[in-house]
mmCIF file with all atom_site columns, C-alpha atoms in Angstrom:
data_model
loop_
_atom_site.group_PDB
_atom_site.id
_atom_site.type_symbol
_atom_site.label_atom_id
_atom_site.label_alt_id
_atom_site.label_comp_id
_atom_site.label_asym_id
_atom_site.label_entity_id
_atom_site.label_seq_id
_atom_site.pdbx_PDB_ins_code
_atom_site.Cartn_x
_atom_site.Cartn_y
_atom_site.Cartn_z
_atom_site.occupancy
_atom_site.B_iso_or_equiv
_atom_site.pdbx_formal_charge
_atom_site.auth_seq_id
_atom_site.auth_comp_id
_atom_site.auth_asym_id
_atom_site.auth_atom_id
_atom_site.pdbx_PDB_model_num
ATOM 1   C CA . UNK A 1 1   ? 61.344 106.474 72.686  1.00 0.00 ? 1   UNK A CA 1
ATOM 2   C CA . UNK A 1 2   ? 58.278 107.595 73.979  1.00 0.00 ? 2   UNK A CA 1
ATOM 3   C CA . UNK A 1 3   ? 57.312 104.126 75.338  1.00 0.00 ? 3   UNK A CA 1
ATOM 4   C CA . UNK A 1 4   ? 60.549 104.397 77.282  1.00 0.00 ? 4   UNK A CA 1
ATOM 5   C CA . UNK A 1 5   ? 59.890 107.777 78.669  1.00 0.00 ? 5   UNK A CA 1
ATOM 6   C CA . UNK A 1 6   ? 56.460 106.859 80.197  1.00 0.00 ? 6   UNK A CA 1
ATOM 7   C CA . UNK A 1 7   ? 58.085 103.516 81.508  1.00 0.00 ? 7   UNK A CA 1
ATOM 8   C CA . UNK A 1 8   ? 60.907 105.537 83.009  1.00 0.00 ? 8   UNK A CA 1
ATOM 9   C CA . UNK A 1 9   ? 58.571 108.209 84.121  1.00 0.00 ? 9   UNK A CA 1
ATOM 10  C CA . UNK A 1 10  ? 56.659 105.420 85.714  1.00 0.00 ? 10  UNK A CA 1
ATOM 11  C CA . UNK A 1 11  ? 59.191 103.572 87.134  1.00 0.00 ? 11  UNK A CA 1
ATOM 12  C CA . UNK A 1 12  ? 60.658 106.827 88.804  1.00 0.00 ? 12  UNK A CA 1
ATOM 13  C CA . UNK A 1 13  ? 57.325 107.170 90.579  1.00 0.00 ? 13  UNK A CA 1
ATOM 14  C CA . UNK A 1 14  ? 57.230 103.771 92.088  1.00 0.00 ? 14  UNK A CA 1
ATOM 15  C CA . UNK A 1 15  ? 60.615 103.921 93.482  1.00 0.00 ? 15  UNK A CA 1
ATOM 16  C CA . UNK A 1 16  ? 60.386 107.365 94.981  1.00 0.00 ? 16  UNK A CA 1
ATOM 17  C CA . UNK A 1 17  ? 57.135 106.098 96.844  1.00 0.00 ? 17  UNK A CA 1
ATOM 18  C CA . UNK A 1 18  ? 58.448 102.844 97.949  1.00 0.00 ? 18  UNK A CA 1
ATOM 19  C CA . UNK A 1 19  ? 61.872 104.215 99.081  1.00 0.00 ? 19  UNK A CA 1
ATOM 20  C CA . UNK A 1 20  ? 59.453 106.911 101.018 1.00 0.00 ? 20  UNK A CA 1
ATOM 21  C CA . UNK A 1 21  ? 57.691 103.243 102.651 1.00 0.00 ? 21  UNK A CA 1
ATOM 22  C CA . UNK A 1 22  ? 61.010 101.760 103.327 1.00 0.00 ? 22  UNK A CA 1
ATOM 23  C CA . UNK A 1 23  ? 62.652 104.342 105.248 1.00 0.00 ? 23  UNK A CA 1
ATOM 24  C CA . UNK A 1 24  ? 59.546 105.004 107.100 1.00 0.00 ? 24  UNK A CA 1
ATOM 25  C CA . UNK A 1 25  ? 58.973 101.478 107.844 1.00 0.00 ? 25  UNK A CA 1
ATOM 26  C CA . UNK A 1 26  ? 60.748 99.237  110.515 1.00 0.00 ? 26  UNK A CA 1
ATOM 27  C CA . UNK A 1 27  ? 64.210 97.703  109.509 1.00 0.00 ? 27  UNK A CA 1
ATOM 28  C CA . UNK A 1 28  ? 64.361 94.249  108.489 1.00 0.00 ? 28  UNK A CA 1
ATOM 29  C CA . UNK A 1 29  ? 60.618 93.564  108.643 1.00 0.00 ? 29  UNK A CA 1
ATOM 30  C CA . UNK A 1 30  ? 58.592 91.900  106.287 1.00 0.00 ? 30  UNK A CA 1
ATOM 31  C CA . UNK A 1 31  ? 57.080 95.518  104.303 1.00 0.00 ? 31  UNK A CA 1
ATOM 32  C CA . UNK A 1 32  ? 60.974 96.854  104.775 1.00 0.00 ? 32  UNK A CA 1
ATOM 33  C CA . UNK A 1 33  ? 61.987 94.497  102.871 1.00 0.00 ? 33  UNK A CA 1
ATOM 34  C CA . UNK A 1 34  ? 59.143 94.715  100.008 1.00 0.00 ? 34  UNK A CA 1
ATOM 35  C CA . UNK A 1 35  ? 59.270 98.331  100.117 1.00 0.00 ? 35  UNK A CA 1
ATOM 36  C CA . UNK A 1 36  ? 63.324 97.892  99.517  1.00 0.00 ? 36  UNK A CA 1
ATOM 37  C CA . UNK A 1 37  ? 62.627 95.145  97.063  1.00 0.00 ? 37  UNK A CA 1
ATOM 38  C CA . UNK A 1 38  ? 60.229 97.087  94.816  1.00 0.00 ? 38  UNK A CA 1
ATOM 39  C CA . UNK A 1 39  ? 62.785 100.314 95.374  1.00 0.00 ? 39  UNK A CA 1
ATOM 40  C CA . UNK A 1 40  ? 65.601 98.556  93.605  1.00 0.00 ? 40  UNK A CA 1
ATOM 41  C CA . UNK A 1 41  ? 63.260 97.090  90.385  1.00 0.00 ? 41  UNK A CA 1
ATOM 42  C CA . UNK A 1 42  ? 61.777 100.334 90.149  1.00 0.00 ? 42  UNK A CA 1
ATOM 43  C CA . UNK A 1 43  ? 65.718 101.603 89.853  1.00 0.00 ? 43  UNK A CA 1
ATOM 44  C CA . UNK A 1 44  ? 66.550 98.772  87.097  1.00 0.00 ? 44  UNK A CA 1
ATOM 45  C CA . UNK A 1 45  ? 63.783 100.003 85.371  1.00 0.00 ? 45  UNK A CA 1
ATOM 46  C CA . UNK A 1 46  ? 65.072 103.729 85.302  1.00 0.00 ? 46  UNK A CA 1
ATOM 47  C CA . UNK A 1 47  ? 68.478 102.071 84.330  1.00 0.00 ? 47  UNK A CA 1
ATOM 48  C CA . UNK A 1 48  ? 67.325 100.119 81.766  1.00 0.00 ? 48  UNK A CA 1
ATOM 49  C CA . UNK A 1 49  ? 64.917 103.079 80.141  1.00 0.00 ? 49  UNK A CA 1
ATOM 50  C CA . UNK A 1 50  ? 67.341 105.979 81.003  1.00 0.00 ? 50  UNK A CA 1
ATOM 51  C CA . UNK A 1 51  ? 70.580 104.252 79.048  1.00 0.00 ? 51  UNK A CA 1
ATOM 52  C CA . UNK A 1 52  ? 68.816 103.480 76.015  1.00 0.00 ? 52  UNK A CA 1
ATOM 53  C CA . UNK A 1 53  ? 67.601 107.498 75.732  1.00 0.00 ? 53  UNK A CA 1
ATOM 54  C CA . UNK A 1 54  ? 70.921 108.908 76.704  1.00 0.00 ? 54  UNK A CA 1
ATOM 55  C CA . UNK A 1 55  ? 72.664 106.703 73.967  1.00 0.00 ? 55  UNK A CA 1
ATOM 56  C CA . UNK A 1 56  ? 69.812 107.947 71.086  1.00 0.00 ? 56  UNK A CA 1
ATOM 57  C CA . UNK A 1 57  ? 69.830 111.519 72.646  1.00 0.00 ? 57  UNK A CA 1
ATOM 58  C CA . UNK A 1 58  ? 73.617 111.492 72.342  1.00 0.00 ? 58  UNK A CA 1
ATOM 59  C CA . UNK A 1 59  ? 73.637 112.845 75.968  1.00 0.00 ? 59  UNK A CA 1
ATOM 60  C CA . UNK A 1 60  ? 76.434 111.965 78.048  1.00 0.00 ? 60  UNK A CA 1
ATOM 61  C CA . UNK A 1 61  ? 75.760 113.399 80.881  1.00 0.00 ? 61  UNK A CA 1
ATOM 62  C CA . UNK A 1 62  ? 72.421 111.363 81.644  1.00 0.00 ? 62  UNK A CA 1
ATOM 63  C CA . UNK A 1 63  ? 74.650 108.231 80.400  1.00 0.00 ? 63  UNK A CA 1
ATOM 64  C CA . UNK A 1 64  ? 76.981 108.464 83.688  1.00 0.00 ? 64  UNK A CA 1
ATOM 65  C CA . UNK A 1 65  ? 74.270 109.878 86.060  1.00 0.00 ? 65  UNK A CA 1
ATOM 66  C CA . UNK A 1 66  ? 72.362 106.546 84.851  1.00 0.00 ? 66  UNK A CA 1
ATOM 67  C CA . UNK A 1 67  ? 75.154 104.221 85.844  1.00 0.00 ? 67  UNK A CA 1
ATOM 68  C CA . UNK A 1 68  ? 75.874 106.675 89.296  1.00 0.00 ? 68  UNK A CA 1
ATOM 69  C CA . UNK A 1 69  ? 71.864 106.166 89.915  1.00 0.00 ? 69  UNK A CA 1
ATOM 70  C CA . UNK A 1 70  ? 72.113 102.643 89.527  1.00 0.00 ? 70  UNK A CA 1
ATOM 71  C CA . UNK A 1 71  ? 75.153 101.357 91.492  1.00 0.00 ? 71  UNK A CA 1
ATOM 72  C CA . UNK A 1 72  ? 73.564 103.007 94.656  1.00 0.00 ? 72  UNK A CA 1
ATOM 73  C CA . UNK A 1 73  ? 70.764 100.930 94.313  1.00 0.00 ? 73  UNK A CA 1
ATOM 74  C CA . UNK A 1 74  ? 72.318 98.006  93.357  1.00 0.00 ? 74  UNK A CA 1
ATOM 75  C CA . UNK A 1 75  ? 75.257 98.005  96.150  1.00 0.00 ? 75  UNK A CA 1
ATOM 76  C CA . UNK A 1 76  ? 72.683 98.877  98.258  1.00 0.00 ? 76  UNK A CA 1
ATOM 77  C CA . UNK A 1 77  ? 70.783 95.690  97.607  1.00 0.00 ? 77  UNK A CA 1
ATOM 78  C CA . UNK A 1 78  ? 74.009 93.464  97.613  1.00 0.00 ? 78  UNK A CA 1
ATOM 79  C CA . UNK A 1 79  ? 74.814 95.370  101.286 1.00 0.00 ? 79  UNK A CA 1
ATOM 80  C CA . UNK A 1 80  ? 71.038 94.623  102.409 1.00 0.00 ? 80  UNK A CA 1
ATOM 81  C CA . UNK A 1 81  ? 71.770 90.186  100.842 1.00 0.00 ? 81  UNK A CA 1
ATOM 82  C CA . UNK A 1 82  ? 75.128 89.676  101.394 1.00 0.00 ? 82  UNK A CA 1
ATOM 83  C CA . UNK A 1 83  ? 75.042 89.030  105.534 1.00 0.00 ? 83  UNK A CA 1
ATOM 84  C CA . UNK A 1 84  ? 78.878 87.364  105.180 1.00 0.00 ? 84  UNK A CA 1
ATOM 85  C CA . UNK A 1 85  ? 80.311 90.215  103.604 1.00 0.00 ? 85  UNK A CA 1
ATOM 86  C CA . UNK A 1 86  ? 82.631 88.379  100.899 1.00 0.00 ? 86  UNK A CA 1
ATOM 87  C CA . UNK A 1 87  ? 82.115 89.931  97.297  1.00 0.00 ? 87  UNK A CA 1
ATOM 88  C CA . UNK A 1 88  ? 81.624 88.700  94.054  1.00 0.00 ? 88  UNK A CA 1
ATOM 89  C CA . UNK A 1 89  ? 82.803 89.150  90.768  1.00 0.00 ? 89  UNK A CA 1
ATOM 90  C CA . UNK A 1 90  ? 79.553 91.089  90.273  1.00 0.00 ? 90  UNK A CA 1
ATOM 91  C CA . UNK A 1 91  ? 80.740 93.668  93.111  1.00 0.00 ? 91  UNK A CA 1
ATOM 92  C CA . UNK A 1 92  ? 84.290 93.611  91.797  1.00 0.00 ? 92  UNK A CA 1
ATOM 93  C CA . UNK A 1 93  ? 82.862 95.058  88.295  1.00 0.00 ? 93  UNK A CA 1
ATOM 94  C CA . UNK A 1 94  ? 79.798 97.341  89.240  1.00 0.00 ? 94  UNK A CA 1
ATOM 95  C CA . UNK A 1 95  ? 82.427 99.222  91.675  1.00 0.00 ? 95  UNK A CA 1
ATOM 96  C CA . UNK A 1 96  ? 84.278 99.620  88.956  1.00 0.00 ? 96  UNK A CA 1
ATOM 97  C CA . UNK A 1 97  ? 82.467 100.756 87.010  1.00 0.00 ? 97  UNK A CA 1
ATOM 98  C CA . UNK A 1 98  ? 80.935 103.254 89.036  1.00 0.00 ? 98  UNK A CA 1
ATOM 99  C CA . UNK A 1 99  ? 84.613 104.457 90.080  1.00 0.00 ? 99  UNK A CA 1
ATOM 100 C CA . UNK A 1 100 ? 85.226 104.550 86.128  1.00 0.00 ? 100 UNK A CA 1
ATOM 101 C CA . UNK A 1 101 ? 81.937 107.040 85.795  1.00 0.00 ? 101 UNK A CA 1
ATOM 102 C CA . UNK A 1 102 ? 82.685 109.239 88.304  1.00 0.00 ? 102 UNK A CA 1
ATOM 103 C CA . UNK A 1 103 ? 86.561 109.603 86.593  1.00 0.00 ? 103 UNK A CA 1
ATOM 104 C CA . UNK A 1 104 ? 83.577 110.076 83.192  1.00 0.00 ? 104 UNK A CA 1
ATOM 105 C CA . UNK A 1 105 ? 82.040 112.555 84.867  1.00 0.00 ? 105 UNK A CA 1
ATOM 106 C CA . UNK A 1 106 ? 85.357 114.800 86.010  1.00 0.00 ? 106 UNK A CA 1
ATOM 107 C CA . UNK A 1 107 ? 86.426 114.961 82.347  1.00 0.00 ? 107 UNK A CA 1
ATOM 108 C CA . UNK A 1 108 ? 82.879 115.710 81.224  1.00 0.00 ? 108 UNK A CA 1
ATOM 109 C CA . UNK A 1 109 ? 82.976 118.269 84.050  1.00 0.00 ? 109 UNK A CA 1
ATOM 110 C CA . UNK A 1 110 ? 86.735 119.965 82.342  1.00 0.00 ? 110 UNK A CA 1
ATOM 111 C CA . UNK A 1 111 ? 84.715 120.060 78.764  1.00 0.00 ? 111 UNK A CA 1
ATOM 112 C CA . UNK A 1 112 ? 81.775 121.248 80.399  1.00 0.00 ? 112 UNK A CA 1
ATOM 113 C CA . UNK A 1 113 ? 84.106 124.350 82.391  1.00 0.00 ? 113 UNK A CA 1
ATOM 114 C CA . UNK A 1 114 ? 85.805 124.970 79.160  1.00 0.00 ? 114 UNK A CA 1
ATOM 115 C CA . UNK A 1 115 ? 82.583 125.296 77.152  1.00 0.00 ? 115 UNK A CA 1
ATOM 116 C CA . UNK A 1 116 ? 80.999 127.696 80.010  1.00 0.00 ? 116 UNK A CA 1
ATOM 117 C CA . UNK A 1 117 ? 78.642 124.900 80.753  1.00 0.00 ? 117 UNK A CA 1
ATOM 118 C CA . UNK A 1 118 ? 77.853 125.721 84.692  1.00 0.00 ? 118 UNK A CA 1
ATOM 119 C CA . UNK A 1 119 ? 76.806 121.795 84.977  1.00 0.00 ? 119 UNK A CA 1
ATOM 120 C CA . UNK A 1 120 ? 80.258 120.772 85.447  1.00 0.00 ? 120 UNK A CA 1
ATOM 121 C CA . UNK A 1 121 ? 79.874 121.996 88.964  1.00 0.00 ? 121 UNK A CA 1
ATOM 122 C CA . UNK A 1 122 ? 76.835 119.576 89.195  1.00 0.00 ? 122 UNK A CA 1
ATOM 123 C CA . UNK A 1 123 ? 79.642 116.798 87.189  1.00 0.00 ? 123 UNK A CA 1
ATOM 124 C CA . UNK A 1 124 ? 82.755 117.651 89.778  1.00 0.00 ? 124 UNK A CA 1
ATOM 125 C CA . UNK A 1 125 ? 80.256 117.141 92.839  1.00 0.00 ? 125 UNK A CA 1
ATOM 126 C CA . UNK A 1 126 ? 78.619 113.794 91.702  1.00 0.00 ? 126 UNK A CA 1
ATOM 127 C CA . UNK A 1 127 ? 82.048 112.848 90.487  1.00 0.00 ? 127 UNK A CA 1
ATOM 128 C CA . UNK A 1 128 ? 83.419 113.009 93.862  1.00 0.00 ? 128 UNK A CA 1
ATOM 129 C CA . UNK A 1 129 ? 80.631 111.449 95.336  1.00 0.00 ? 129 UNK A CA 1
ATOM 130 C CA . UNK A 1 130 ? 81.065 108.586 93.086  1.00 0.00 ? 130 UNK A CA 1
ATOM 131 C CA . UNK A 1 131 ? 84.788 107.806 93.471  1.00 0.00 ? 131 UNK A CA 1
ATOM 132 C CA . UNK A 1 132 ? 84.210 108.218 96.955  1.00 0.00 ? 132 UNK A CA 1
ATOM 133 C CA . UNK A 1 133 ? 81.648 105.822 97.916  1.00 0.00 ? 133 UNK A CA 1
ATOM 134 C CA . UNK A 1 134 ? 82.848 103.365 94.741  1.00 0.00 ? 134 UNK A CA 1
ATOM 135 C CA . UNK A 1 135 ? 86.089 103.615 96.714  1.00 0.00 ? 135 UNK A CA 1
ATOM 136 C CA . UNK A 1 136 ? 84.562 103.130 100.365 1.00 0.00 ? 136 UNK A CA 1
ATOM 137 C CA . UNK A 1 137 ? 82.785 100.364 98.788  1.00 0.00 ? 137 UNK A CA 1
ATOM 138 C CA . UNK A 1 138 ? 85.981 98.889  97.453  1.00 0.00 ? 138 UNK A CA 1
ATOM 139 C CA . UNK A 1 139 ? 87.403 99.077  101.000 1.00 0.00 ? 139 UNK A CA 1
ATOM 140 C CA . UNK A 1 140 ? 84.755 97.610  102.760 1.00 0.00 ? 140 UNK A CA 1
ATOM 141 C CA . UNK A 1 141 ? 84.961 94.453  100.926 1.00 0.00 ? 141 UNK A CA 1
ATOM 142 C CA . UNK A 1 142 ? 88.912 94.422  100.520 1.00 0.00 ? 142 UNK A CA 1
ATOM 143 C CA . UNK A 1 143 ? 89.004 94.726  104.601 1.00 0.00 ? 143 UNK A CA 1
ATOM 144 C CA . UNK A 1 144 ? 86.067 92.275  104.953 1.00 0.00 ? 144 UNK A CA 1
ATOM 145 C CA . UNK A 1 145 ? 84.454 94.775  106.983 1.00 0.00 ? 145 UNK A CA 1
ATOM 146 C CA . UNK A 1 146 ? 80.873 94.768  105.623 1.00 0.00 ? 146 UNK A CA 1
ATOM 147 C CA . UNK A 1 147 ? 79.290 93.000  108.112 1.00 0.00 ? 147 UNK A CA 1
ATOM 148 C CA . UNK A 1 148 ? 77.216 93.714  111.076 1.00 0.00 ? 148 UNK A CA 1
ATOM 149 C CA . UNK A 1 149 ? 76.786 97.606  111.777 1.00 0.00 ? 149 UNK A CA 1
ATOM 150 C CA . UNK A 1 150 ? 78.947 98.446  108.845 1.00 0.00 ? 150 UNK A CA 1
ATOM 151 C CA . UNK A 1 151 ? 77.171 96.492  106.206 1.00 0.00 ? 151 UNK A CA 1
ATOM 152 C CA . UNK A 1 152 ? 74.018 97.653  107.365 1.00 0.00 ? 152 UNK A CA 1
ATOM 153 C CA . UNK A 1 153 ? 75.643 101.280 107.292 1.00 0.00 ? 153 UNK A CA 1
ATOM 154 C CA . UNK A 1 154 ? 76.565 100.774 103.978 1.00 0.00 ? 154 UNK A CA 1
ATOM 155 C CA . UNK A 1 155 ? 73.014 99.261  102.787 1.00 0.00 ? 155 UNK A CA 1
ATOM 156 C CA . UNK A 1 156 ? 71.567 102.888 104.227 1.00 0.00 ? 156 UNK A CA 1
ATOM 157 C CA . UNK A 1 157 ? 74.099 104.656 102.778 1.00 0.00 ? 157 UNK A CA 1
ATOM 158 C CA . UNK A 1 158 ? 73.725 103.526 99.288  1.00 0.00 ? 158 UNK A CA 1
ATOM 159 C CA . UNK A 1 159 ? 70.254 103.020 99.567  1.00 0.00 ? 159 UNK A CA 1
ATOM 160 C CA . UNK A 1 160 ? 69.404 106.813 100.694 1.00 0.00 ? 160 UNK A CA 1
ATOM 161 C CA . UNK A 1 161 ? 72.114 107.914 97.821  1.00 0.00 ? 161 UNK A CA 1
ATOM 162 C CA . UNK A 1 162 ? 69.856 105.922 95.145  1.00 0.00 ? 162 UNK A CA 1
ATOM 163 C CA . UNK A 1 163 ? 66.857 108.081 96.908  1.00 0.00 ? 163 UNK A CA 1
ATOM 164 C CA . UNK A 1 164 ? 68.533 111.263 96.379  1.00 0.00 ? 164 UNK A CA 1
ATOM 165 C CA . UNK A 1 165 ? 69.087 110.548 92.854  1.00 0.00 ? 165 UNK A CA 1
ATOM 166 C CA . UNK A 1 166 ? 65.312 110.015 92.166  1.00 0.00 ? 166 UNK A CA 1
ATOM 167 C CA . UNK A 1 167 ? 64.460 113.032 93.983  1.00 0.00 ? 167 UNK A CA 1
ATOM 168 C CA . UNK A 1 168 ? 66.796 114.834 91.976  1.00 0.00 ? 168 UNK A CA 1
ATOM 169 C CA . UNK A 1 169 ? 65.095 113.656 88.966  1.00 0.00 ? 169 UNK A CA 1
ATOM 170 C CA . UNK A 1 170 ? 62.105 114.669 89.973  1.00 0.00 ? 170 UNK A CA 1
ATOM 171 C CA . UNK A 1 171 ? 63.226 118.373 90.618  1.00 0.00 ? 171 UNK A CA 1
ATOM 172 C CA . UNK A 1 172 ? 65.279 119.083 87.605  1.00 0.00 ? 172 UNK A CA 1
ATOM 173 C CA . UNK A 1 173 ? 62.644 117.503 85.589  1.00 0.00 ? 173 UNK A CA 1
ATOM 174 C CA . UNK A 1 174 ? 59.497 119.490 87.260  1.00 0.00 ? 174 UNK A CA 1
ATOM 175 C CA . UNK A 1 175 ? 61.659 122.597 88.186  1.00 0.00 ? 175 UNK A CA 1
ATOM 176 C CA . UNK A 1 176 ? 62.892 124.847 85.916  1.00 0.00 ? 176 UNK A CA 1
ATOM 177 C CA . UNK A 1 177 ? 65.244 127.801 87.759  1.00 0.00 ? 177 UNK A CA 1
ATOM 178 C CA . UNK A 1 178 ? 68.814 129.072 86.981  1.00 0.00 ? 178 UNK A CA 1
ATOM 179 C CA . UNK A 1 179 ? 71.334 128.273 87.279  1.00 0.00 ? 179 UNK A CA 1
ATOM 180 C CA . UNK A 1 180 ? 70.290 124.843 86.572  1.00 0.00 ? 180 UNK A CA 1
ATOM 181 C CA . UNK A 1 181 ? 73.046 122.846 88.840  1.00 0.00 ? 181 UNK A CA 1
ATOM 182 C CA . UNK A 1 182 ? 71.470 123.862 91.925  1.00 0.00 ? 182 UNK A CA 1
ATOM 183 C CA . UNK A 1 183 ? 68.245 121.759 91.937  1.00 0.00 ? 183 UNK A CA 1
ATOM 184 C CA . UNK A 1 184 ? 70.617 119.439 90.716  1.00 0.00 ? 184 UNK A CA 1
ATOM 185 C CA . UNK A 1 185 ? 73.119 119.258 94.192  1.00 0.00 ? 185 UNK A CA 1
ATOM 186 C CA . UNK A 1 186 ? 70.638 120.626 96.595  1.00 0.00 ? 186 UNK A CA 1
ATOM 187 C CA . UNK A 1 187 ? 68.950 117.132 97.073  1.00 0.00 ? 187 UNK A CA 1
ATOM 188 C CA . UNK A 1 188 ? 72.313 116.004 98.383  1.00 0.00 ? 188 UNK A CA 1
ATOM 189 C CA . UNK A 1 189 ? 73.312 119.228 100.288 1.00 0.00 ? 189 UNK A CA 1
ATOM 190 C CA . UNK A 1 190 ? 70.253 118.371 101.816 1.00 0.00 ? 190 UNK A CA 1
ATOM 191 C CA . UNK A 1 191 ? 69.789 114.932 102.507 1.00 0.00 ? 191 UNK A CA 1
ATOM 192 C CA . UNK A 1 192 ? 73.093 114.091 103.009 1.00 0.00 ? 192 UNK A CA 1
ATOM 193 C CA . UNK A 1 193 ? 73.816 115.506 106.584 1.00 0.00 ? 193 UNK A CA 1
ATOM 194 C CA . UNK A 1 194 ? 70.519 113.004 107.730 1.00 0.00 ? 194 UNK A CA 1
ATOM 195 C CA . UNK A 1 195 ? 72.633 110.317 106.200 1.00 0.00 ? 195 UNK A CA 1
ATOM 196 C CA . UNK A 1 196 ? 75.660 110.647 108.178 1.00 0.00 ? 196 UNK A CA 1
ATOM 197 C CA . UNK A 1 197 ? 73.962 111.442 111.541 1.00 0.00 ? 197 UNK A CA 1
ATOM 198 C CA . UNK A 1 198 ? 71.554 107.695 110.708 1.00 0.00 ? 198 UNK A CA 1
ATOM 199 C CA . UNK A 1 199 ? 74.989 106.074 109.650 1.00 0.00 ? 199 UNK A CA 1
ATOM 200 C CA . UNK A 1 200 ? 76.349 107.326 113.345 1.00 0.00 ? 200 UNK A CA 1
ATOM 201 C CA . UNK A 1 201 ? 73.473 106.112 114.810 1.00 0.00 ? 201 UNK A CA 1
ATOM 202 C CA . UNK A 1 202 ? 73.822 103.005 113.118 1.00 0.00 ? 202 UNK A CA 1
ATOM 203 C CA . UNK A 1 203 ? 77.330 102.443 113.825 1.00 0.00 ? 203 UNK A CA 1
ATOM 204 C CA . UNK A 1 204 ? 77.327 103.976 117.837 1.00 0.00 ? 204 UNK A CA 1
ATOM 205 C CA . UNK A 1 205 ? 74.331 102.066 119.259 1.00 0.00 ? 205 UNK A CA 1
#
C-alpha cells in the first residue's frame, strides 16, 4: 500500500503541473496537446492507485470520488479525440457509470446526514455535479452536438473539472481545518465561475 501511495502521490503531482502547462499554453498546439496528454496518464495513474486503497481502506467515499476524478479526465480526452462527435460503447458505459456514482454518492451523502457526518454536504454537491455533467455528456452525444465549439466546450469543461479534483486533493490532503467539507467544495466554488465565463467565450466567439 505504501508503494501505491507514493505512486499516487506522484502521479497527483505530475498532473496538477501539466494541467497548470496546458491551460496556460496555446490550444491545439503541439505542448497543448503533450501537456493534455501527460494530464490524463497522470489521472489513470491516480485512478488506478486511488481504487485499489479505497477498496483495502474500506472507504467509500474515496471509491466514488475516484471514479468522479476519473471520468472528467477521461471524457475530457474522448471530447479533445473524437472531432466527429459519434460515441462509442466506451462513452456509453463510462457516462454511466459516472451518472451511477454520483446516484453512490447521494445515498452515501443520506448515511452520511443521518450519522452527523458533515461530508455529505461535500457528497450532495459532487453528486450533483456528477449527474449533471454525466447527463450533459449523455445529451451531447444523443443530439450529436459535440462537435465544433461545443465539443471543444465540453473538452474544457471536463478537463478543468478533472483539475479541480486534483487541486482538491491537494488541499484536503495538506490542509487540515474544520469543518472539513469546505476545502473540499471551495476548489469548485472557486474555479467553477472561470469555467463557465471560458465555456462562453468558447461558445460566443
Amino acid at each position: 500500500m505504501q508503494l501505491l501511495l507514493i505512486i499516487h502521490i506522484l502521479a497527483g503531482t505530475v498532473a496538477l503541473m501539466s494541467a497548470a502547462l496546458a491551460v496556460s499554453s496555446a490550444k491545439g498546439k503541439k505542448f497543448h496537446v503533450l501537456s493534455g496528454r501527460t494530464y490524463f496518464w497522470s489521472m489513470v495513474s491516480i485512478f488506478l492507485t486511488a481504487i485499489p486503497m479505497s477498496v483495502v481502506s474500506s472507504n467509500t467515499f474515496l471509491f466514488l470520488i475516484a471514479i468522479f476524478s476519473f471520468y472528467l479526465a477521461f471524457a475530457g480526452m474522448r471530447f479533445a479525440r473524437n472531432r466527429n462527435g459519434v460515441p462509442s460503447i466506451i462513452d456509453w458505459l463510462a457516462i454511466g457509470l459516472m451518472v451511477f456514482s454520483g446516484i453512490s454518492m447521494w445515498l452515501l451523502a443520506a448515511v452520511y446526514f443521518v450519522s452527523k457526518n458533515p461530508q455529505y454536504i461535500t457528497l450532495l454537491v459532487f453528486g450533483f455535479i456528477a449527474v449533471t455533467l454525466g447527463y450533459t455528456d449523455f445529451k451531447s452525444y444523443k443530439n450529436k452536438t459535440a462537435i465544433g465549439k461545443q465539443r471543444i466546450s465540453r473538452h474544457l469543461t471536463n478537463m478543468m473539472g478533472g483539475t479541480i479534483a486534483v487541486i482538491t486533493a491537494v488541499l484536503v490532503t495538506n490542509v487540515n481545518i474544520e469543518p472539513v467539507w469546505i476545502w473540499w467544495i471551495l476548489p469548485t466554488i472557486t474555479i467553477v465561475p472561470v469555467i463557465v465565463w471560458w465555456n462562453h467565450r468558447v461558445l460566443n466567439n
